[in-house]
Amino acid sequence: MIGTLATVLHVGALLCCAWQPSSALAAGAGVQPEPAPGSVARTMAEADLFAALDPSVPGLSPALTRFREGDLPGAQRELAAYMARRTRPVFPEHRFPSVETDSMALLYPGGPGPYAEGAAMASTARIRRNRDSTAASDALLRNTFTYNNNVSGGAETYALGPRIDWKQNPSKGRSWLIYLNQLNSLAVLGGDYVETGQDRYAAKVGELVLSWVDQCPADFEGPMQARNRGANCLAAYEAVRKSPAFSPEAHAAMLRLLALTCRFLAGEPEGGSGVTYSGLIPMAVMLPEFKEARAWLKAGTDNLLAINFQRTTPDGARDGHSIDYHGVPIQWGARALEFLEANADTPEIVRLAQEVRAQNAKMIAQILWLVLPNGGTPNIG
């Protein structure tokens, strides 16, 4: 509880002041299987990806021209080159503590560890390592993953072989497979690429995302996992998009996954109990190249208003009657705020950022009213 309070106080201070296998996969691996029915690769073909791009965005013309000419490899190369060199939008550095939570669109520099919820927690701009080597990521290079089995309560490590079956669970705990498919492994590898500059980590991100989109749909395991997966992939993409080892095919696969994730989350019922904005707002802000980006941002905003505004009293008390759960959307709101403020290019985003900042301040004030003399908070919820 005190850890939650420390996090809230820190945040409060800040607020007030057509499919083709990659050459990397194909080399030495034989013929790749066709994408599975319902998978990302089947649901959004290459033609659909380029059709979804906004031709009014400066810099996309070479890729779209190549695509109209029927030169798909050339279009992929031009799109990858554009994404690698773009300077806007800005992926913001986080300014609050790394706590055990998820869906924060951050990098994690410490390996997956026993809990996948904490596997996306650091910054692309400031990597703070909590271990002495890249051993965890080196295990990922061998397709060896460590996640928690929530039934037994312990971490389990499995080697998944040269070709991962993303839907096959080697553990008796369902949580292990869920954590695997949140793709926080990509954020781990991305963090090590940022820190070490070694292309093998960027290449592995590409290999894993190409494998995943061929097997799984964007809505795999439901909205919460799609949200977490999208946030992890967004952070990983920011980390590796400039690497020459991240192939044009991998760029296209990642963008298809992110776009379909946004479509799925944007279609969730407005005002529902599910929190989608913590992934949807960062993805919408960071993907202005898509025609649907504004619609995705609106859907994320509607969800944020439902979760952080409509479910609180006028003075900021959340309706869950739980101190711990009251603090969770404060952190989500703070991370969404960082994306909005770093990219406040329109009056709409400026206004939304101001509203989120003011509401988070109210919610933080409610926690401060409950602080005990020993610095903790009452055990309520």
Tab-separated table of C-alpha atoms in Angstrom:
chain	number	residue	atom	x	y	z
A	1	MET	CA	0.000	0.000	0.000
A	2	ILE	CA	2.843	2.375	0.852
A	3	GLY	CA	4.372	1.584	-2.544
A	4	THR	CA	1.116	2.590	-4.200
A	5	LEU	CA	1.067	5.808	-2.180
A	6	ALA	CA	4.657	6.603	-3.186
A	7	THR	CA	3.753	6.145	-6.821
A	8	VAL	CA	0.695	8.380	-6.503
A	9	LEU	CA	2.657	11.076	-4.696
A	10	HIS	CA	5.351	11.014	-7.393
A	11	VAL	CA	2.770	11.275	-10.159
A	12	GLY	CA	1.029	14.058	-8.258
A	13	ALA	CA	4.194	16.097	-8.081
A	14	LEU	CA	4.695	15.749	-11.802
A	15	LEU	CA	1.108	16.670	-12.577
A	16	CYS	CA	1.229	19.729	-10.505
A	17	CYS	CA	4.436	21.059	-11.942
A	18	ALA	CA	-0.267	-10.348	-49.310
A	19	TRP	CA	1.944	-12.129	-46.982
A	20	GLN	CA	5.634	-12.809	-47.486
A	21	PRO	CA	7.926	-14.618	-45.021
A	22	SER	CA	10.901	-12.622	-43.835
A	23	SER	CA	14.267	-13.594	-45.217
A	24	ALA	CA	15.512	-14.074	-41.650
A	25	LEU	CA	12.835	-16.663	-40.952
A	26	ALA	CA	13.105	-18.366	-44.331
A	27	ALA	CA	16.859	-18.831	-44.197
A	28	GLY	CA	17.560	-22.388	-43.145
A	29	ALA	CA	13.993	-22.866	-41.923
A	30	GLY	CA	12.407	-24.502	-44.955
A	31	VAL	CA	9.038	-23.519	-46.357
A	32	GLN	CA	6.965	-21.461	-43.953
A	33	PRO	CA	3.364	-22.536	-43.251
A	34	GLU	CA	0.528	-20.428	-44.566
A	35	PRO	CA	-0.951	-17.898	-42.137
A	36	ALA	CA	-3.680	-19.372	-39.959
A	37	PRO	CA	-7.350	-18.498	-40.625
A	38	GLY	CA	-8.338	-15.442	-38.631
A	39	SER	CA	-4.730	-14.439	-38.005
A	40	VAL	CA	-3.533	-10.866	-38.361
A	41	ALA	CA	-1.776	-11.806	-41.612
A	42	ARG	CA	-5.041	-13.187	-43.043
A	43	THR	CA	-7.311	-10.456	-41.661
A	44	MET	CA	-5.204	-7.549	-42.929
A	45	ALA	CA	-3.375	-8.439	-46.112
A	46	GLU	CA	-0.600	-6.241	-47.442
A	47	ALA	CA	-3.065	-4.547	-49.778
A	48	ASP	CA	-5.283	-3.715	-46.815
A	49	LEU	CA	-2.357	-2.184	-44.937
A	50	PHE	CA	-1.484	0.223	-47.731
A	51	ALA	CA	-5.160	1.005	-48.348
A	52	ALA	CA	-5.459	1.998	-44.686
A	53	LEU	CA	-2.641	4.549	-44.902
A	54	ASP	CA	-3.501	8.231	-45.238
A	55	PRO	CA	-2.134	9.613	-48.552
A	56	SER	CA	-2.218	13.148	-47.145
A	57	VAL	CA	0.548	12.347	-44.650
A	58	PRO	CA	3.805	13.890	-45.891
A	59	GLY	CA	6.383	11.256	-46.709
A	60	LEU	CA	4.056	8.354	-47.492
A	61	SER	CA	3.820	9.127	-51.212
A	62	PRO	CA	6.806	6.990	-52.331
A	63	ALA	CA	5.436	3.901	-50.549
A	64	LEU	CA	1.916	4.399	-51.880
A	65	THR	CA	3.210	5.047	-55.400
A	66	ARG	CA	5.198	1.814	-55.356
A	67	PHE	CA	2.137	-0.049	-54.104
A	68	ARG	CA	-0.113	1.362	-56.857
A	69	GLU	CA	2.501	0.242	-59.386
A	70	GLY	CA	2.240	-3.306	-58.069
A	71	ASP	CA	5.709	-3.264	-56.502
A	72	LEU	CA	4.930	-4.684	-53.049
A	73	PRO	CA	8.550	-5.257	-51.943
A	74	GLY	CA	9.391	-1.721	-53.024
A	75	ALA	CA	6.367	-0.359	-51.178
A	76	GLN	CA	7.427	-2.210	-48.034
A	77	ARG	CA	10.951	-0.812	-48.296
A	78	GLU	CA	9.674	2.748	-48.760
A	79	LEU	CA	7.263	2.411	-45.839
A	80	ALA	CA	9.992	0.998	-43.593
A	81	ALA	CA	12.340	3.832	-44.598
A	82	TYR	CA	9.660	6.413	-43.821
A	83	MET	CA	8.901	4.931	-40.398
A	84	ALA	CA	12.608	4.728	-39.575
A	85	ARG	CA	13.317	8.381	-40.340
A	86	ARG	CA	10.205	10.114	-39.047
A	87	THR	CA	10.680	12.485	-36.099
A	88	ARG	CA	7.035	13.093	-35.216
A	89	PRO	CA	5.080	12.019	-33.286
A	90	VAL	CA	7.267	11.842	-30.190
A	91	PHE	CA	7.375	8.744	-28.006
A	92	PRO	CA	7.583	10.289	-24.522
A	93	GLU	CA	9.874	9.276	-21.729
A	94	HIS	CA	7.995	8.251	-18.625
A	95	ARG	CA	8.297	10.395	-15.516
A	96	PHE	CA	6.799	8.146	-12.860
A	97	PRO	CA	8.122	5.065	-11.004
A	98	SER	CA	8.152	1.644	-12.620
A	99	VAL	CA	5.517	-0.267	-10.693
A	100	GLU	CA	3.968	-3.713	-11.131
A	101	THR	CA	1.325	-2.896	-13.696
A	102	ASP	CA	0.842	-3.354	-17.424
A	103	SER	CA	-0.425	-1.758	-20.618
A	104	MET	CA	1.750	1.309	-20.091
A	105	ALA	CA	3.468	1.463	-23.509
A	106	LEU	CA	6.942	1.310	-22.007
A	107	LEU	CA	10.101	-0.726	-22.382
A	108	TYR	CA	11.352	-3.105	-19.734
A	109	PRO	CA	15.102	-3.488	-19.238
A	110	GLY	CA	15.137	-6.358	-16.782
A	111	GLY	CA	13.891	-9.436	-18.593
A	112	PRO	CA	10.393	-10.879	-18.312
A	113	GLY	CA	10.779	-12.089	-14.745
A	114	PRO	CA	8.044	-14.029	-12.990
A	115	TYR	CA	5.310	-11.487	-13.589
A	116	ALA	CA	4.428	-10.383	-17.104
A	117	GLU	CA	2.465	-7.439	-15.697
A	118	GLY	CA	5.735	-5.705	-14.936
A	119	ALA	CA	7.322	-6.521	-18.239
A	120	ALA	CA	6.826	-3.220	-19.998
A	121	MET	CA	8.235	-0.841	-17.460
A	122	ALA	CA	10.974	1.583	-18.418
A	123	SER	CA	11.665	4.209	-21.019
A	124	THR	CA	12.957	4.297	-24.572
A	125	ALA	CA	14.783	7.468	-23.659
A	126	ARG	CA	16.216	6.421	-20.288
A	127	ILE	CA	16.920	2.731	-19.740
A	128	ARG	CA	17.654	1.896	-16.119
A	129	ARG	CA	18.822	-1.709	-15.918
A	130	ASN	CA	18.021	-3.728	-12.817
A	131	ARG	CA	20.369	-6.583	-13.668
A	132	ASP	CA	23.976	-6.967	-14.696
A	133	SER	CA	23.668	-8.706	-18.069
A	134	THR	CA	21.402	-9.392	-21.004
A	135	ALA	CA	20.904	-13.015	-19.916
A	136	ALA	CA	17.100	-12.794	-19.989
A	137	SER	CA	17.072	-11.421	-23.527
A	138	ASP	CA	19.688	-13.949	-24.596
A	139	ALA	CA	17.257	-16.644	-23.459
A	140	LEU	CA	14.573	-15.020	-25.587
A	141	LEU	CA	16.912	-15.247	-28.565
A	142	ARG	CA	16.718	-19.023	-28.066
A	143	ASN	CA	12.903	-18.917	-27.761
A	144	THR	CA	13.111	-19.649	-24.044
A	145	PHE	CA	10.521	-17.796	-21.989
A	146	THR	CA	9.925	-17.357	-18.255
A	147	TYR	CA	6.485	-16.384	-16.968
A	148	ASN	CA	4.389	-16.900	-13.890
A	149	ASN	CA	2.006	-19.788	-13.305
A	150	ASN	CA	-0.661	-18.122	-11.188
A	151	VAL	CA	-2.006	-21.499	-10.079
A	152	SER	CA	1.238	-22.679	-8.504
A	153	GLY	CA	2.386	-19.156	-7.734
A	154	GLY	CA	5.843	-19.609	-9.203
A	155	ALA	CA	7.819	-18.758	-12.291
A	156	GLU	CA	8.225	-21.411	-14.978
A	157	THR	CA	10.705	-21.492	-17.864
A	158	TYR	CA	10.101	-23.324	-21.136
A	159	ALA	CA	12.036	-23.602	-24.385
A	160	LEU	CA	9.487	-23.398	-27.199
A	161	GLY	CA	11.681	-24.650	-30.031
A	162	PRO	CA	12.682	-23.078	-33.341
A	163	ARG	CA	9.066	-22.487	-34.412
A	164	ILE	CA	6.856	-21.187	-31.635
A	165	ASP	CA	3.271	-22.389	-31.436
A	166	TRP	CA	1.762	-19.338	-29.767
A	167	LYS	CA	-1.467	-21.142	-28.862
A	168	GLN	CA	0.173	-24.211	-27.270
A	169	ASN	CA	0.582	-23.926	-23.498
A	170	PRO	CA	3.504	-25.906	-21.999
A	171	SER	CA	2.349	-24.981	-18.487
A	172	LYS	CA	-0.573	-26.255	-16.431
A	173	GLY	CA	-1.356	-22.640	-15.565
A	174	ARG	CA	-3.346	-20.727	-18.169
A	175	SER	CA	-1.710	-17.500	-17.012
A	176	TRP	CA	1.613	-18.606	-18.549
A	177	LEU	CA	0.146	-18.666	-22.062
A	178	ILE	CA	-1.668	-15.382	-21.496
A	179	TYR	CA	1.558	-13.681	-20.444
A	180	LEU	CA	3.430	-15.166	-23.390
A	181	ASN	CA	0.912	-13.691	-25.816
A	182	GLN	CA	1.061	-10.238	-24.279
A	183	LEU	CA	4.343	-10.060	-26.225
A	184	ASN	CA	6.180	-8.249	-23.469
A	185	SER	CA	9.156	-10.251	-24.756
A	186	LEU	CA	9.302	-7.765	-27.633
A	187	ALA	CA	9.571	-4.861	-25.197
A	188	VAL	CA	12.341	-6.692	-23.333
A	189	LEU	CA	14.299	-7.236	-26.543
A	190	GLY	CA	13.630	-3.657	-27.618
A	191	GLY	CA	15.023	-2.383	-24.325
A	192	ASP	CA	18.221	-4.339	-24.830
A	193	TYR	CA	18.536	-3.100	-28.402
A	194	VAL	CA	18.283	0.503	-27.200
A	195	GLU	CA	20.890	-0.132	-24.530
A	196	THR	CA	23.370	-2.275	-26.462
A	197	GLY	CA	22.813	-1.321	-30.103
A	198	GLN	CA	23.141	-5.005	-31.032
A	199	ASP	CA	21.074	-5.751	-34.120
A	200	ARG	CA	20.359	-9.318	-33.006
A	201	TYR	CA	17.794	-7.993	-30.542
A	202	ALA	CA	16.020	-5.921	-33.195
A	203	ALA	CA	16.091	-8.852	-35.618
A	204	LYS	CA	14.511	-11.082	-32.968
A	205	VAL	CA	11.684	-8.591	-32.455
A	206	GLY	CA	11.010	-8.862	-36.178
A	207	GLU	CA	11.165	-12.645	-36.157
A	208	LEU	CA	8.727	-12.938	-33.245
A	209	VAL	CA	6.189	-10.461	-34.591
A	210	LEU	CA	6.211	-12.129	-38.022
A	211	SER	CA	5.625	-15.482	-36.364
A	212	TRP	CA	2.855	-14.173	-34.124
A	213	VAL	CA	0.823	-12.387	-36.812
A	214	ASP	CA	0.833	-15.539	-38.929
A	215	GLN	CA	-0.823	-17.555	-36.164
A	216	CYS	CA	-2.974	-15.303	-33.998
A	217	PRO	CA	-5.785	-12.774	-34.405
A	218	ALA	CA	-5.437	-9.263	-33.021
A	219	ASP	CA	-8.213	-9.926	-30.495
A	220	PHE	CA	-6.537	-13.086	-29.134
A	221	GLU	CA	-7.506	-13.630	-25.476
A	222	GLY	CA	-9.826	-10.612	-25.418
A	223	PRO	CA	-9.605	-6.844	-24.947
A	224	MET	CA	-7.350	-6.675	-21.881
A	225	GLN	CA	-4.689	-8.863	-23.473
A	226	ALA	CA	-5.027	-7.028	-26.797
A	227	ARG	CA	-4.527	-3.749	-24.944
A	228	ASN	CA	-1.431	-5.021	-23.133
A	229	ARG	CA	-0.034	-6.618	-26.284
A	230	GLY	CA	-0.576	-3.444	-28.293
A	231	ALA	CA	1.158	-1.323	-25.655
A	232	ASN	CA	4.129	-3.689	-25.519
A	233	CYS	CA	4.405	-3.826	-29.307
A	234	LEU	CA	4.172	-0.052	-29.624
A	235	ALA	CA	7.113	0.383	-27.248
A	236	ALA	CA	9.125	-2.337	-28.981
A	237	TYR	CA	8.475	-0.800	-32.394
A	238	GLU	CA	9.669	2.584	-31.235
A	239	ALA	CA	12.854	0.944	-29.988
A	240	VAL	CA	13.738	-0.999	-33.143
A	241	ARG	CA	12.156	0.903	-36.051
A	242	LYS	CA	15.459	2.538	-37.027
A	243	SER	CA	17.480	-0.677	-36.974
A	244	PRO	CA	18.556	-2.044	-40.372
A	245	ALA	CA	18.060	-5.517	-38.877
A	246	PHE	CA	14.323	-4.858	-38.514
A	247	SER	CA	13.194	-5.884	-41.991
A	248	PRO	CA	10.598	-4.159	-44.201
A	249	GLU	CA	8.430	-7.267	-43.793
A	250	ALA	CA	8.677	-6.895	-40.011
A	251	HIS	CA	7.670	-3.218	-40.258
A	252	ALA	CA	4.585	-4.219	-42.231
A	253	ALA	CA	3.723	-7.029	-39.811
A	254	MET	CA	4.041	-4.767	-36.780
A	255	LEU	CA	1.926	-2.023	-38.357
A	256	ARG	CA	-0.770	-4.529	-39.314
A	257	LEU	CA	-0.838	-5.882	-35.766
A	258	LEU	CA	-1.066	-2.407	-34.237
A	259	ALA	CA	-3.743	-1.244	-36.668
A	260	LEU	CA	-5.952	-4.293	-36.123
A	261	THR	CA	-5.492	-3.985	-32.366
A	262	CYS	CA	-6.682	-0.380	-32.535
A	263	ARG	CA	-9.692	-1.397	-34.619
A	264	PHE	CA	-10.607	-4.101	-32.117
A	265	LEU	CA	-10.203	-1.904	-29.046
A	266	ALA	CA	-12.043	0.989	-30.683
A	267	GLY	CA	-14.987	-1.348	-31.244
A	268	GLU	CA	-15.353	-2.181	-27.560
A	269	PRO	CA	-18.577	-0.803	-25.974
A	270	GLU	CA	-18.254	2.799	-24.855
A	271	GLY	CA	-18.387	3.126	-21.111
A	272	GLY	CA	-17.863	-0.579	-20.538
A	273	SER	CA	-15.909	-1.864	-17.585
A	274	GLY	CA	-12.876	-2.736	-19.715
A	275	VAL	CA	-9.996	-0.270	-19.784
A	276	THR	CA	-8.784	0.206	-23.356
A	277	TYR	CA	-7.549	3.810	-23.351
A	278	SER	CA	-4.195	3.060	-21.729
A	279	GLY	CA	-3.201	1.233	-24.900
A	280	LEU	CA	-5.497	2.854	-27.440
A	281	ILE	CA	-4.556	6.491	-26.807
A	282	PRO	CA	-0.779	5.916	-27.153
A	283	MET	CA	-1.293	3.817	-30.294
A	284	ALA	CA	-3.637	6.383	-31.847
A	285	VAL	CA	-1.240	9.231	-31.083
A	286	MET	CA	1.766	7.344	-32.460
A	287	LEU	CA	0.077	6.097	-35.660
A	288	PRO	CA	-1.148	9.230	-37.472
A	289	GLU	CA	-0.247	7.574	-40.773
A	290	PHE	CA	-3.525	5.640	-40.636
A	291	LYS	CA	-6.790	7.132	-41.879
A	292	GLU	CA	-8.535	5.822	-38.781
A	293	ALA	CA	-6.151	7.417	-36.263
A	294	ARG	CA	-8.579	10.184	-35.270
A	295	ALA	CA	-11.386	7.665	-34.784
A	296	TRP	CA	-9.085	5.544	-32.629
A	297	LEU	CA	-8.170	8.575	-30.553
A	298	LYS	CA	-11.837	9.417	-30.059
A	299	ALA	CA	-12.591	5.855	-28.961
A	300	GLY	CA	-9.687	5.966	-26.517
A	301	THR	CA	-10.847	9.340	-25.227
A	302	ASP	CA	-14.387	8.058	-24.739
A	303	ASN	CA	-13.055	5.125	-22.730
A	304	LEU	CA	-10.833	7.392	-20.644
A	305	LEU	CA	-13.795	9.654	-19.885
A	306	ALA	CA	-15.869	6.628	-18.871
A	307	ILE	CA	-13.182	5.162	-16.603
A	308	ASN	CA	-11.467	8.219	-15.117
A	309	PHE	CA	-14.283	10.798	-15.216
A	310	GLN	CA	-17.758	9.261	-15.238
A	311	ARG	CA	-16.870	6.649	-12.636
A	312	THR	CA	-15.612	9.217	-10.138
A	313	THR	CA	-17.360	11.777	-7.962
A	314	PRO	CA	-16.990	15.484	-8.812
A	315	ASP	CA	-14.110	15.708	-6.358
A	316	GLY	CA	-12.325	12.706	-7.850
A	317	ALA	CA	-13.259	9.670	-5.712
A	318	ARG	CA	-13.521	6.518	-7.824
A	319	ASP	CA	-16.668	4.403	-7.477
A	320	GLY	CA	-14.786	1.145	-6.816
A	321	HIS	CA	-14.394	1.928	-3.091
A	322	SER	CA	-10.859	0.507	-3.214
A	323	ILE	CA	-7.752	2.538	-2.464
A	324	ASP	CA	-5.507	0.269	-4.532
A	325	TYR	CA	-7.818	0.226	-7.551
A	326	HIS	CA	-8.297	3.969	-7.247
A	327	GLY	CA	-4.571	4.386	-7.853
A	328	VAL	CA	-4.389	2.211	-10.980
A	329	PRO	CA	-6.216	4.553	-13.402
A	330	ILE	CA	-4.133	7.422	-12.034
A	331	GLN	CA	-1.047	5.717	-13.449
A	332	TRP	CA	-2.817	4.874	-16.715
A	333	GLY	CA	-4.037	8.441	-17.015
A	334	ALA	CA	-0.583	9.810	-16.327
A	335	ARG	CA	0.979	7.709	-19.101
A	336	ALA	CA	-1.737	8.677	-21.579
A	337	LEU	CA	-1.158	12.289	-20.552
A	338	GLU	CA	2.524	12.028	-21.428
A	339	PHE	CA	1.686	10.928	-24.969
A	340	LEU	CA	-0.870	13.722	-25.328
A	341	GLU	CA	1.377	16.482	-23.979
A	342	ALA	CA	4.381	15.340	-26.031
A	343	ASN	CA	2.273	15.552	-29.193
A	344	ALA	CA	-0.057	18.448	-28.464
A	345	ASP	CA	-0.188	19.557	-32.097
A	346	THR	CA	-3.912	20.343	-32.257
A	347	PRO	CA	-6.313	22.309	-30.030
A	348	GLU	CA	-8.228	19.065	-29.501
A	349	ILE	CA	-5.247	17.282	-27.975
A	350	VAL	CA	-4.220	20.340	-25.957
A	351	ARG	CA	-7.701	20.540	-24.431
A	352	LEU	CA	-7.833	16.808	-23.715
A	353	ALA	CA	-4.415	16.891	-22.027
A	354	GLN	CA	-5.531	19.752	-19.801
A	355	GLU	CA	-8.652	17.854	-18.774
A	356	VAL	CA	-6.739	14.663	-18.007
A	357	ARG	CA	-4.182	16.558	-15.938
A	358	ALA	CA	-6.904	18.273	-13.908
A	359	GLN	CA	-8.816	15.028	-13.325
A	360	ASN	CA	-5.718	13.120	-12.272
A	361	ALA	CA	-4.944	15.879	-9.772
A	362	LYS	CA	-8.414	15.418	-8.244
A	363	MET	CA	-7.956	11.662	-7.998
A	364	ILE	CA	-4.546	12.074	-6.389
A	365	ALA	CA	-6.017	14.497	-3.867
A	366	GLN	CA	-8.428	11.787	-2.727
A	367	ILE	CA	-5.491	9.522	-1.858
A	368	LEU	CA	-3.742	12.324	0.019
A	369	TRP	CA	-6.814	12.817	2.215
A	370	LEU	CA	-6.480	9.204	3.393
A	371	VAL	CA	-2.798	9.134	4.322
A	372	LEU	CA	-2.208	7.763	7.827
A	373	PRO	CA	0.370	9.200	10.267
A	374	ASN	CA	2.724	6.337	9.413
A	375	GLY	CA	2.672	7.252	5.721
A	376	GLY	CA	0.433	4.356	4.669
A	377	THR	CA	-3.222	4.239	3.780
A	378	PRO	CA	-6.158	2.294	5.277
A	379	ASN	CA	-6.624	-1.273	4.085
A	380	ILE	CA	-9.772	-0.603	2.079
A	381	GLY	CA	-10.228	-2.730	-1.010
